[in-house]
């Protein structure tokens, strides 16, 4: 089934336009640690530093990153925001009005309509009496960009109007990771001051929770797409999943051998991929808590002493593509690799591409385009359309699995009590892709 | 191109459509090659004469209800439309209340 790679991922024609903007002599070559796409897939945020020493974020707008003809593609730098110190993390957020999430209760138990099942529902309940009129800032409509800075501040800009709407000041040290929820404008931030803070932007940026159980930095935080889980990763092989309604620790995943720097959820929140300096990307099941697959970047696998130390193949970044076909990783051995999630034999790399000093990989929400950034201040755009797995529609079972896992929400463990055969329950828990 | 009057009255070949019958008696006529997306149906229709369906081109599913079978027929059309397609493949929508039944039916039909 795997002879269906039509095209290799290629540099897009719009990449040339982007380089023209980025390579102007006004900018220094800085390490571009993170780039981010907006939820509508039209904007790309890139942190840069200019020759006067000012740190800025460029927001590039393009209505179609995959346009074939560079003359009709309308790529332009629509905003340039300046910041008081170095930018460590970026994320876009936009409030989305919900498409019926009341279906979650019908799937499992029609009588349980009274219990809030996800944080989203909990918030709606609490906020039903709060109106926008009483709020100082209106975060309900436009697209916002948040940037975590080296001095502990978080700047939030409104992309449409270009104004700096809010500065969140609570962290004592560099804000090295932040993430917005997909619909309700909750922001999770993690910092070198060893805490994770949670902010509710619909409540004027109120910080409602601090998680500070560690004495070391937290490298990254990510919300699951259905907002029921929060994943935090850090040094000392830390990977933790929190339940976002009760804030208890659901799982503490053990298996990495070095600092864990990035994580990504699958679209139904049932899979979690974590990237670590021990040259591996491990795929965990959030339902059962076990390891499903490991992806090695240095073959043969280094001995533990090297995996836990300086091995030259730190994996810096990981993304899962739309429909969970592939995983794309960026590694310090100057390569970007595509791995397939669909097979259950050895974790096969289906493609690799050289990109010197690559730091970060980001994908658009619609799954068509990806951007890679490196230490030389460059950002390249690649297409993802024709890689293996995307030229055939997925099987019907696949869509059912995505839907059922998304609907389960916080009642994920109850997948095992559904009235299905054992074989199908294992399929829901992604046991079919587990390495035997 | 001249049309022959006879062409207008000719029947579709006997085997072009198959009939899928749900548990509650709804009958779905779909093109044979679409139905063959399902490996189970393919086996039923092309087996060595063991199945009666071979002759009548009709299959009765006692465990699949009509809403589920209708969605499955839509899936066959979706799959045929977007296989080997260069344009973006949209998501196939499924109603959540039928998701479990569709999963079981899709597992049975192997599609």
Coordinates of C-alpha atoms in Angstrom, one line a residue:
Chain A
X1 CA 0.0 0.0 0.0
X2 CA 3.0 2.2 0.4
X3 CA 4.0 2.9 -3.1
X4 CA 1.8 6.0 -3.3
X5 CA 4.1 8.9 -2.6
X6 CA 3.3 11.1 -5.5
X7 CA 5.4 14.1 -4.8
X8 CA 8.0 14.8 -2.2
X9 CA 7.3 17.8 -0.1
X10 CA 8.7 20.7 -2.0
X11 CA 9.5 24.3 -1.4
X12 CA 6.6 26.4 -2.4
X13 CA 6.8 29.2 -4.9
X14 CA 5.6 31.5 -2.2
X15 CA 8.7 30.7 -0.3
X16 CA 10.7 33.0 -2.6
X17 CA 8.4 35.9 -1.7
X18 CA 8.8 35.2 2.0
X19 CA 12.6 35.1 1.7
X20 CA 12.6 38.5 0.0
X21 CA 10.8 40.0 3.1
X22 CA 12.9 38.2 5.6
X23 CA 16.3 38.7 4.1
X24 CA 16.2 42.4 3.9
X25 CA 19.3 43.9 5.4
X26 CA 17.3 45.4 8.3
X27 CA 17.3 42.1 10.1
X28 CA 20.0 40.2 12.0
X29 CA 20.3 36.5 11.6
X30 CA 18.8 35.3 14.8
X31 CA 17.8 31.9 16.1
X32 CA 14.2 31.5 15.1
X33 CA 13.0 29.3 17.9
X34 CA 9.4 29.2 17.1
X35 CA 7.1 30.2 14.3
X36 CA 3.3 29.9 14.5
X37 CA 0.4 29.7 12.0
X38 CA -3.0 31.1 12.8
X39 CA -6.1 28.9 13.2
X40 CA -7.5 30.3 9.9
X41 CA -4.2 29.3 8.3
X42 CA -3.7 32.7 6.7
X43 CA -1.1 34.3 9.0
X44 CA 2.4 33.3 10.0
X45 CA 4.2 34.9 12.9
X46 CA 8.0 35.0 12.8
X47 CA 10.2 36.5 15.5
X48 CA 13.1 38.6 14.2
X49 CA 15.7 41.0 15.5
X50 CA 16.6 44.1 13.6
X51 CA 20.0 45.8 13.3
X52 CA 19.1 48.4 15.9
X53 CA 18.8 45.6 18.5
X54 CA 15.0 45.8 18.6
X55 CA 13.1 42.5 18.9
X56 CA 10.1 42.3 16.7
X57 CA 7.5 39.8 15.4
X58 CA 6.6 39.9 11.8
X59 CA 3.1 38.7 10.8
X60 CA 3.0 37.5 7.2
X61 CA -0.3 37.2 5.6
X62 CA -1.1 35.1 2.6
X63 CA -4.5 33.8 1.5
X64 CA -3.1 30.8 -0.2
X65 CA 0.4 29.5 0.8
X66 CA 0.2 26.9 -1.9
X67 CA -0.5 29.2 -4.8
X68 CA 1.3 28.0 -7.9
X69 CA 2.0 31.4 -9.4
X70 CA 4.0 33.8 -7.4
X71 CA 2.6 36.8 -9.2
X72 CA -1.0 36.1 -8.1
X73 CA 0.0 35.1 -4.5
X74 CA -0.6 37.9 -2.2
X75 CA 2.0 37.3 0.5
X76 CA 2.8 40.4 2.5
X77 CA 4.0 41.5 5.9
X78 CA 0.9 42.8 7.4
X79 CA 2.1 43.7 10.8
X80 CA 5.3 44.3 12.6
X81 CA 5.2 44.4 16.4
X82 CA 8.1 45.4 18.6
X83 CA 8.8 43.9 21.9
X84 CA 10.9 45.0 24.9
X85 CA 13.0 41.8 25.0
X86 CA 13.7 38.5 23.2
X87 CA 10.8 36.5 22.0
X88 CA 10.8 32.9 23.1
X89 CA 7.3 31.6 22.2
X90 CA 4.4 32.6 20.0
X91 CA 0.8 31.4 19.6
X92 CA -2.3 32.6 17.8
X93 CA -5.7 32.5 19.4
X94 CA -9.2 33.1 18.3
X95 CA -12.5 32.6 19.9
X96 CA -14.6 30.1 18.0
X97 CA -18.3 29.8 18.6
X98 CA -19.1 26.2 19.1
X99 CA -20.7 23.8 16.8
X100 CA -22.9 21.6 18.8
X101 CA -20.9 20.1 21.5
X102 CA -24.0 18.9 23.3
X103 CA -23.7 15.7 21.3
X104 CA -21.0 14.5 23.7
X105 CA -23.6 13.4 26.2
X106 CA -25.7 11.4 23.8
X107 CA -22.9 9.2 22.9
X108 CA -22.4 7.7 26.3
X109 CA -25.3 8.4 28.7
X110 CA -28.2 10.6 27.8
X111 CA -29.0 11.1 31.5
X112 CA -25.7 12.7 32.3
X113 CA -26.6 16.0 30.8
X114 CA -26.0 17.9 34.1
X115 CA -22.3 17.1 34.5
X116 CA -19.9 19.4 32.8
X117 CA -17.8 17.2 30.7
X118 CA -15.1 19.4 29.4
X119 CA -13.6 22.6 30.4
X120 CA -15.3 24.3 27.6
X121 CA -18.7 23.3 29.0
X122 CA -17.7 24.3 32.5
X123 CA -16.7 27.7 31.3
X124 CA -19.9 28.2 29.4
X125 CA -21.9 27.4 32.4
X126 CA -19.9 29.8 34.6
X127 CA -19.9 32.6 32.0
X128 CA -23.5 32.5 31.0
X129 CA -24.2 35.5 33.1
X130 CA -21.1 37.5 32.1
X131 CA -21.4 39.7 29.2
X132 CA -18.8 41.4 27.0
X133 CA -20.1 44.8 28.1
X134 CA -18.5 44.5 31.5
X135 CA -15.1 43.5 30.2
X136 CA -12.3 45.9 29.6
X137 CA -11.0 44.1 26.5
X138 CA -13.1 42.3 24.0
X139 CA -11.4 39.0 23.1
X140 CA -14.4 37.4 21.6
X141 CA -14.1 38.3 18.0
X142 CA -10.7 39.0 16.5
X143 CA -7.5 37.1 15.9
X144 CA -4.9 37.6 18.6
X145 CA -1.2 36.8 18.8
X146 CA 0.5 36.2 22.1
X147 CA 4.3 36.3 22.5
X148 CA 6.2 35.2 25.6
X149 CA 9.2 37.3 26.2
X150 CA 12.5 36.9 28.0
X151 CA 11.6 39.3 30.8
X152 CA 8.6 37.3 31.8
X153 CA 5.9 39.4 30.1
X154 CA 3.4 38.2 27.6
X155 CA 2.3 40.6 25.0
X156 CA -1.0 40.1 23.3
X157 CA -1.7 41.9 20.0
X158 CA -4.9 42.2 18.0
X159 CA -3.9 41.2 14.5
X160 CA -6.8 43.0 12.8
X161 CA -6.3 46.4 14.4
X162 CA -2.6 46.1 15.2
X163 CA -2.8 47.4 18.7
X164 CA -1.1 45.9 21.8
X165 CA -4.2 44.9 23.7
X166 CA -2.8 43.4 26.8
X167 CA 0.5 42.7 28.6
X168 CA 0.3 39.9 31.1
X169 CA 2.9 40.3 33.8
X170 CA 3.2 37.6 36.3
X171 CA 6.0 35.3 35.5
X172 CA 9.3 36.0 37.1
X173 CA 11.4 34.8 34.3
X174 CA 11.5 33.9 30.6
X175 CA 8.2 32.6 29.2
X176 CA 9.5 29.8 27.1
X177 CA 6.2 28.2 26.0
X178 CA 2.6 29.2 25.5
X179 CA -0.5 27.8 23.9
X180 CA -4.0 28.9 23.3
X181 CA -7.0 26.6 23.5
X182 CA -8.7 26.0 20.2
X183 CA -12.0 27.8 21.0
X184 CA -12.3 29.4 24.4
X185 CA -9.3 31.8 24.6
X186 CA -7.6 30.1 27.6
X187 CA -3.9 30.6 27.6
X188 CA -1.4 28.3 29.2
X189 CA 2.1 29.6 29.8
X190 CA 5.2 28.0 31.1
X191 CA 8.4 29.7 32.2
X192 CA 11.9 29.5 33.5
X193 CA 10.5 30.4 36.9
X194 CA 9.4 26.7 37.1
X195 CA 5.6 27.4 37.1
X196 CA 2.8 26.9 34.6
X197 CA 0.1 29.7 34.7
X198 CA -3.3 29.6 33.2
X199 CA -5.0 32.7 32.0
X200 CA -8.6 33.2 31.0
X201 CA -8.6 35.9 28.4
X202 CA -12.4 36.1 28.2
X203 CA -12.3 37.2 31.8
X204 CA -9.9 40.1 31.0
X205 CA -6.7 38.0 31.3
X206 CA -7.4 36.8 34.8
X207 CA -4.8 34.3 35.9
X208 CA -6.8 31.6 37.6
X209 CA -4.3 28.9 38.3
X210 CA -0.6 28.3 38.9
X211 CA 0.9 24.9 38.8
X212 CA 4.2 25.0 40.6
X213 CA 5.2 21.5 41.7
X214 CA 8.6 21.5 40.1
X215 CA 12.0 23.0 40.8
X216 CA 13.0 23.0 37.1
X217 CA 11.9 24.8 34.0
X218 CA 9.0 23.6 32.0
X219 CA 9.9 23.5 28.3
X220 CA 6.5 23.5 26.6
X221 CA 2.8 23.2 27.3
X222 CA 0.1 22.2 24.9
X223 CA -3.7 21.9 25.2
X224 CA -5.4 19.0 23.6
X225 CA -7.7 19.9 20.7
X226 CA -10.8 19.1 22.7
X227 CA -9.4 21.1 25.7
X228 CA -9.7 18.3 28.2
X229 CA -6.0 17.7 28.6
X230 CA -3.0 19.8 29.2
X231 CA 0.4 18.4 28.5
X232 CA 3.6 19.8 30.1
X233 CA 7.0 18.6 29.2
X234 CA 10.4 19.4 30.7
X235 CA 13.8 18.3 31.7
X236 CA 14.4 15.2 33.8
X237 CA 12.3 13.3 31.3
X238 CA 9.1 15.0 32.5
X239 CA 5.9 14.4 30.5
X240 CA 2.7 15.1 32.5
X241 CA -0.9 15.1 31.4
X242 CA -3.4 17.2 33.4
X243 CA -7.1 17.0 33.4
X244 CA -8.2 20.5 32.7
X245 CA -11.4 20.4 34.7
X246 CA -10.1 19.1 38.0
X247 CA -6.4 19.9 37.4
X248 CA -5.3 16.5 38.7
X249 CA -2.4 14.7 37.2
X250 CA -3.9 12.1 34.9
X251 CA -0.7 10.4 33.6
X252 CA 3.0 10.8 34.1
X253 CA 4.7 9.2 31.2
X254 CA 8.0 7.5 31.7
X255 CA 10.1 6.4 28.9
X256 CA 12.3 9.2 27.7
X257 CA 16.0 9.4 28.7
X258 CA 16.7 13.1 28.4
X259 CA 15.0 16.5 28.5
X260 CA 11.7 16.5 26.6
X261 CA 11.2 19.7 24.6
X262 CA 8.1 19.5 22.5
X263 CA 4.8 17.7 22.3
X264 CA 1.9 17.4 19.9
X265 CA -1.6 16.0 20.2
X266 CA -3.5 14.1 17.4
X267 CA -6.7 15.7 16.3
X268 CA -8.9 13.5 18.5
X269 CA -6.7 14.0 21.5
X270 CA -6.1 10.2 21.8
X271 CA -2.4 10.3 20.8
X272 CA 0.4 12.4 22.2
X273 CA 3.8 12.6 20.5
X274 CA 6.7 13.9 22.5
X275 CA 10.1 15.0 21.2
X276 CA 13.2 14.7 23.4
X277 CA 16.9 15.3 23.4
X278 CA 17.4 11.5 23.7
X279 CA 17.0 11.2 19.8
X280 CA 13.5 9.7 20.1
X281 CA 10.0 10.8 19.5
X282 CA 7.6 8.6 21.5
X283 CA 3.9 8.2 20.7
X284 CA 1.8 7.7 23.8
X285 CA -1.9 6.8 24.1
X286 CA -3.7 9.2 26.3
X287 CA -6.4 6.6 26.9
X288 CA -4.4 3.8 28.2
X289 CA -1.1 5.6 29.1
X290 CA 1.1 3.2 27.2
X291 CA 3.8 3.7 24.6
X292 CA 2.4 3.0 21.1
X293 CA 5.5 3.7 19.0
X294 CA 8.9 5.2 19.2
X295 CA 10.6 6.9 16.3
X296 CA 14.4 6.8 16.3
X297 CA 16.5 9.6 14.8
X298 CA 19.8 8.0 15.2
X299 CA 20.3 4.4 14.1
X300 CA 21.5 2.4 15.8
X301 CA 19.9 3.7 18.9
X302 CA 22.5 5.3 21.1
X303 CA 23.3 3.6 24.4
X304 CA 21.7 5.1 27.4
X305 CA 24.8 7.1 28.4
X306 CA 24.7 8.9 25.1
X307 CA 21.0 9.1 24.9
X308 CA 21.0 10.9 28.2
X309 CA 23.8 13.3 27.2
X310 CA 25.3 15.0 24.2
X311 CA 24.5 12.9 21.1
X312 CA 24.2 15.4 18.3
X313 CA 20.7 14.4 17.4
X314 CA 18.4 16.3 19.7
X315 CA 14.9 16.3 18.4
X316 CA 13.7 19.9 18.7
X317 CA 10.2 19.9 17.4
X318 CA 7.3 17.6 16.4
X319 CA 3.9 18.0 14.7
X320 CA 1.2 15.5 13.8
X321 CA -0.4 16.1 10.4
X322 CA -4.1 16.4 9.7
X323 CA -6.0 13.1 10.0
X324 CA -3.1 11.7 12.0
X325 CA -1.4 10.2 9.0
X326 CA 2.2 11.3 9.6
X327 CA 4.5 12.8 12.2
X328 CA 7.1 15.4 11.1
X329 CA 10.1 16.0 13.3
X330 CA 13.0 18.4 13.3
X331 CA 16.3 17.1 14.5
X332 CA 19.7 18.6 15.3
X333 CA 21.4 16.3 12.7
X334 CA 20.1 18.9 10.2
X335 CA 17.2 16.8 8.9
X336 CA 13.5 17.0 8.9
X337 CA 11.8 13.6 8.8
X338 CA 8.3 12.3 8.0
X339 CA 7.2 9.1 9.8
X340 CA 4.0 7.3 9.1
X341 CA 1.5 6.6 11.8
X342 CA -0.6 4.2 9.8
X343 CA 1.6 1.1 9.8
X344 CA 2.1 -1.1 12.8
X345 CA 5.4 -2.6 11.8
X346 CA 8.7 -0.9 12.6
X347 CA 8.3 2.9 12.8
X348 CA 9.2 3.7 9.3
X349 CA 10.6 6.9 8.1
X350 CA 9.0 7.7 4.8
X351 CA 10.9 10.8 3.8
X352 CA 13.7 13.0 5.0
X353 CA 14.9 16.4 4.0
X354 CA 18.1 18.3 4.9
X355 CA 17.7 21.6 6.5
X356 CA 20.8 22.9 8.3
X357 CA 20.4 24.0 11.9
X358 CA 16.6 23.4 11.8
X359 CA 14.8 24.5 14.9
X360 CA 11.1 24.4 14.5
X361 CA 8.4 22.8 12.4
X362 CA 4.9 24.3 12.2
X363 CA 1.9 23.3 10.2
X364 CA -1.3 25.1 9.2
X365 CA -4.5 23.9 10.7
X366 CA -5.8 22.9 7.3
X367 CA -2.8 20.7 6.8
X368 CA -1.6 22.0 3.4
X369 CA 1.5 23.9 4.3
X370 CA 4.3 23.7 6.7
X371 CA 7.0 26.1 7.8
X372 CA 10.4 25.2 9.0
X373 CA 12.7 27.7 10.8
X374 CA 16.4 27.5 11.5
X375 CA 19.2 29.2 13.4
X376 CA 20.2 31.3 10.5
X377 CA 17.1 33.4 10.8
X378 CA 15.4 31.8 7.8
X379 CA 11.9 30.3 7.5
X380 CA 11.0 28.1 4.6
X381 CA 7.6 27.0 3.4
X382 CA 7.0 23.5 2.2
X383 CA 3.9 21.9 0.8
X384 CA 2.5 18.8 2.6
X385 CA -0.3 17.9 0.2
X386 CA 1.0 15.0 -1.7
X387 CA 3.0 13.0 0.8
X388 CA 2.0 9.4 1.4
X389 CA -1.3 8.8 3.0
X390 CA -3.0 11.9 1.7
X391 CA -4.0 10.8 -1.8
X392 CA -6.5 8.2 -0.6
X393 CA -9.4 8.9 1.7
X394 CA -9.0 7.2 5.0
X395 CA -11.2 4.2 5.8
X396 CA -14.6 4.7 7.3
X397 CA -13.4 3.1 10.6
X398 CA -10.9 5.9 10.8
X399 CA -13.4 8.7 10.7
X400 CA -15.6 6.8 13.3
X401 CA -12.6 6.5 15.6
X402 CA -11.8 10.2 15.3
X403 CA -15.3 11.1 16.1
X404 CA -15.8 8.8 19.0
X405 CA -12.5 9.7 20.6
X406 CA -13.3 13.4 20.2
X407 CA -16.7 13.0 21.7
X408 CA -15.5 11.1 24.7
X409 CA -13.8 14.1 26.1
X410 CA -13.0 13.7 29.8
X411 CA -14.7 10.4 29.9
X412 CA -11.9 8.9 27.9
X413 CA -11.4 5.9 30.2
X414 CA -15.0 4.9 29.6
X415 CA -14.1 3.8 26.1
X416 CA -13.5 0.5 27.6
X417 CA -17.0 0.2 28.8
X418 CA -18.7 0.9 25.4
X419 CA -20.8 -1.9 24.0
X420 CA -18.3 -2.9 21.3
X421 CA -16.3 -6.0 20.7
X422 CA -12.8 -6.1 22.3
X423 CA -11.3 -5.8 18.8
X424 CA -13.0 -2.5 18.2
X425 CA -12.2 -1.1 21.6
X426 CA -8.6 -1.8 20.9
X427 CA -9.0 -0.1 17.6
X428 CA -10.3 3.0 19.4
X429 CA -7.3 3.0 21.6
X430 CA -5.0 2.9 18.6
X431 CA -3.7 -0.5 19.5
X432 CA -3.7 -1.4 15.8
X433 CA -0.7 0.9 15.3
X434 CA 1.1 -0.2 18.4
X435 CA 4.5 -1.7 17.7
X436 CA 4.3 -5.4 18.4
Chain B
X1 CA -22.9 11.0 -33.4
X2 CA -26.1 9.5 -34.4
X3 CA -28.2 8.0 -31.7
X4 CA -29.8 4.8 -32.3
X5 CA -33.3 4.5 -31.1
X6 CA -32.6 1.1 -29.7
X7 CA -30.0 2.6 -27.4
X8 CA -32.6 4.6 -25.6
X9 CA -34.5 1.5 -24.7
X10 CA -31.7 -0.8 -23.8
X11 CA -31.4 -1.9 -20.2
X12 CA -28.5 -1.3 -18.0
X13 CA -26.4 -4.4 -17.9
X14 CA -27.7 -6.9 -15.4
X15 CA -24.8 -6.6 -13.1
X16 CA -24.2 -2.9 -13.0
X17 CA -26.3 -2.2 -9.8
X18 CA -26.5 -4.2 -6.6
X19 CA -29.2 -4.0 -4.0
X20 CA -28.3 -3.7 -0.3
X21 CA -31.1 -4.3 2.1
X22 CA -31.0 -3.0 5.6
X23 CA -32.4 -4.7 8.7
X24 CA -35.6 -2.6 8.5
X25 CA -36.3 -3.4 4.9
X26 CA -34.9 -0.3 3.1
X27 CA -33.4 -1.2 -0.2
X28 CA -30.4 0.7 -1.5
X29 CA -29.4 0.3 -5.2
X30 CA -25.9 1.3 -5.8
X31 CA -23.4 0.7 -8.5
X32 CA -21.6 -2.5 -8.3
X33 CA -18.1 -1.1 -8.4
X34 CA -18.9 1.3 -5.6
X35 CA -20.2 -1.5 -3.4
X36 CA -17.0 -3.5 -4.1
X37 CA -15.1 -0.9 -2.0
X38 CA -16.1 -3.2 0.9
X39 CA -14.1 -6.3 0.9
X40 CA -16.9 -8.2 2.6
X41 CA -19.4 -7.3 -0.1
X42 CA -16.8 -8.1 -2.7
X43 CA -16.3 -11.6 -1.3
X44 CA -20.1 -12.1 -1.1
X45 CA -20.7 -11.1 -4.7
X46 CA -17.8 -12.8 -6.3
X47 CA -17.5 -15.9 -4.3
X48 CA -17.6 -19.3 -5.9
X49 CA -21.3 -19.5 -6.0
X50 CA -21.6 -20.3 -2.3
X51 CA -23.6 -17.2 -1.6
X52 CA -27.1 -16.8 -3.0
X53 CA -26.3 -13.1 -3.5
X54 CA -24.2 -14.0 -6.4
X55 CA -27.2 -14.8 -8.5
X56 CA -29.6 -12.1 -7.3
X57 CA -27.2 -9.2 -6.8
X58 CA -28.9 -8.4 -3.6
X59 CA -27.5 -8.6 -0.1
X60 CA -29.5 -8.4 3.1
X61 CA -27.9 -7.1 6.2
X62 CA -29.7 -8.2 9.3
X63 CA -27.6 -6.2 11.6
X64 CA -27.2 -2.9 9.8
X65 CA -30.0 -0.3 10.1
X66 CA -31.1 2.0 7.3
X67 CA -29.5 5.2 8.5
X68 CA -26.2 3.4 9.0
X69 CA -26.4 1.7 5.6
X70 CA -27.3 5.0 3.9
X71 CA -24.2 6.6 5.4
X72 CA -22.1 3.7 4.3
X73 CA -23.3 4.1 0.7
X74 CA -22.4 7.7 0.9
X75 CA -18.9 6.7 2.0
X76 CA -18.6 4.5 -1.0
X77 CA -19.3 7.4 -3.2
X78 CA -16.9 9.6 -1.2
X79 CA -14.2 7.1 -1.5
X80 CA -14.6 6.7 -5.2
X81 CA -14.7 10.4 -5.8
X82 CA -11.5 11.2 -3.9
X83 CA -9.3 8.2 -4.5
X84 CA -6.2 9.3 -6.5
X85 CA -7.4 12.8 -6.2
X86 CA -5.0 15.7 -6.3
X87 CA -7.4 18.2 -4.7
X88 CA -7.8 18.4 -1.0
X89 CA -9.8 15.6 0.5
X90 CA -12.6 17.0 2.7
X91 CA -13.7 15.3 5.9
X92 CA -16.5 12.7 5.7
X93 CA -19.1 13.9 8.2
X94 CA -20.7 11.4 10.5
X95 CA -23.5 12.1 12.9
X96 CA -22.3 11.3 16.4
X97 CA -25.4 9.4 17.4
X98 CA -24.6 6.8 14.8
X99 CA -20.9 6.7 15.2
X100 CA -20.8 3.5 17.2
X101 CA -23.1 1.6 14.8
X102 CA -21.2 2.9 11.8
X103 CA -18.0 1.7 13.4
X104 CA -19.3 -1.7 13.9
X105 CA -20.8 -1.9 10.4
X106 CA -17.6 -0.6 8.9
X107 CA -15.6 -3.2 10.8
X108 CA -17.9 -5.9 9.5
X109 CA -17.8 -4.7 6.0
X110 CA -14.1 -4.0 6.1
X111 CA -14.2 -0.6 4.4

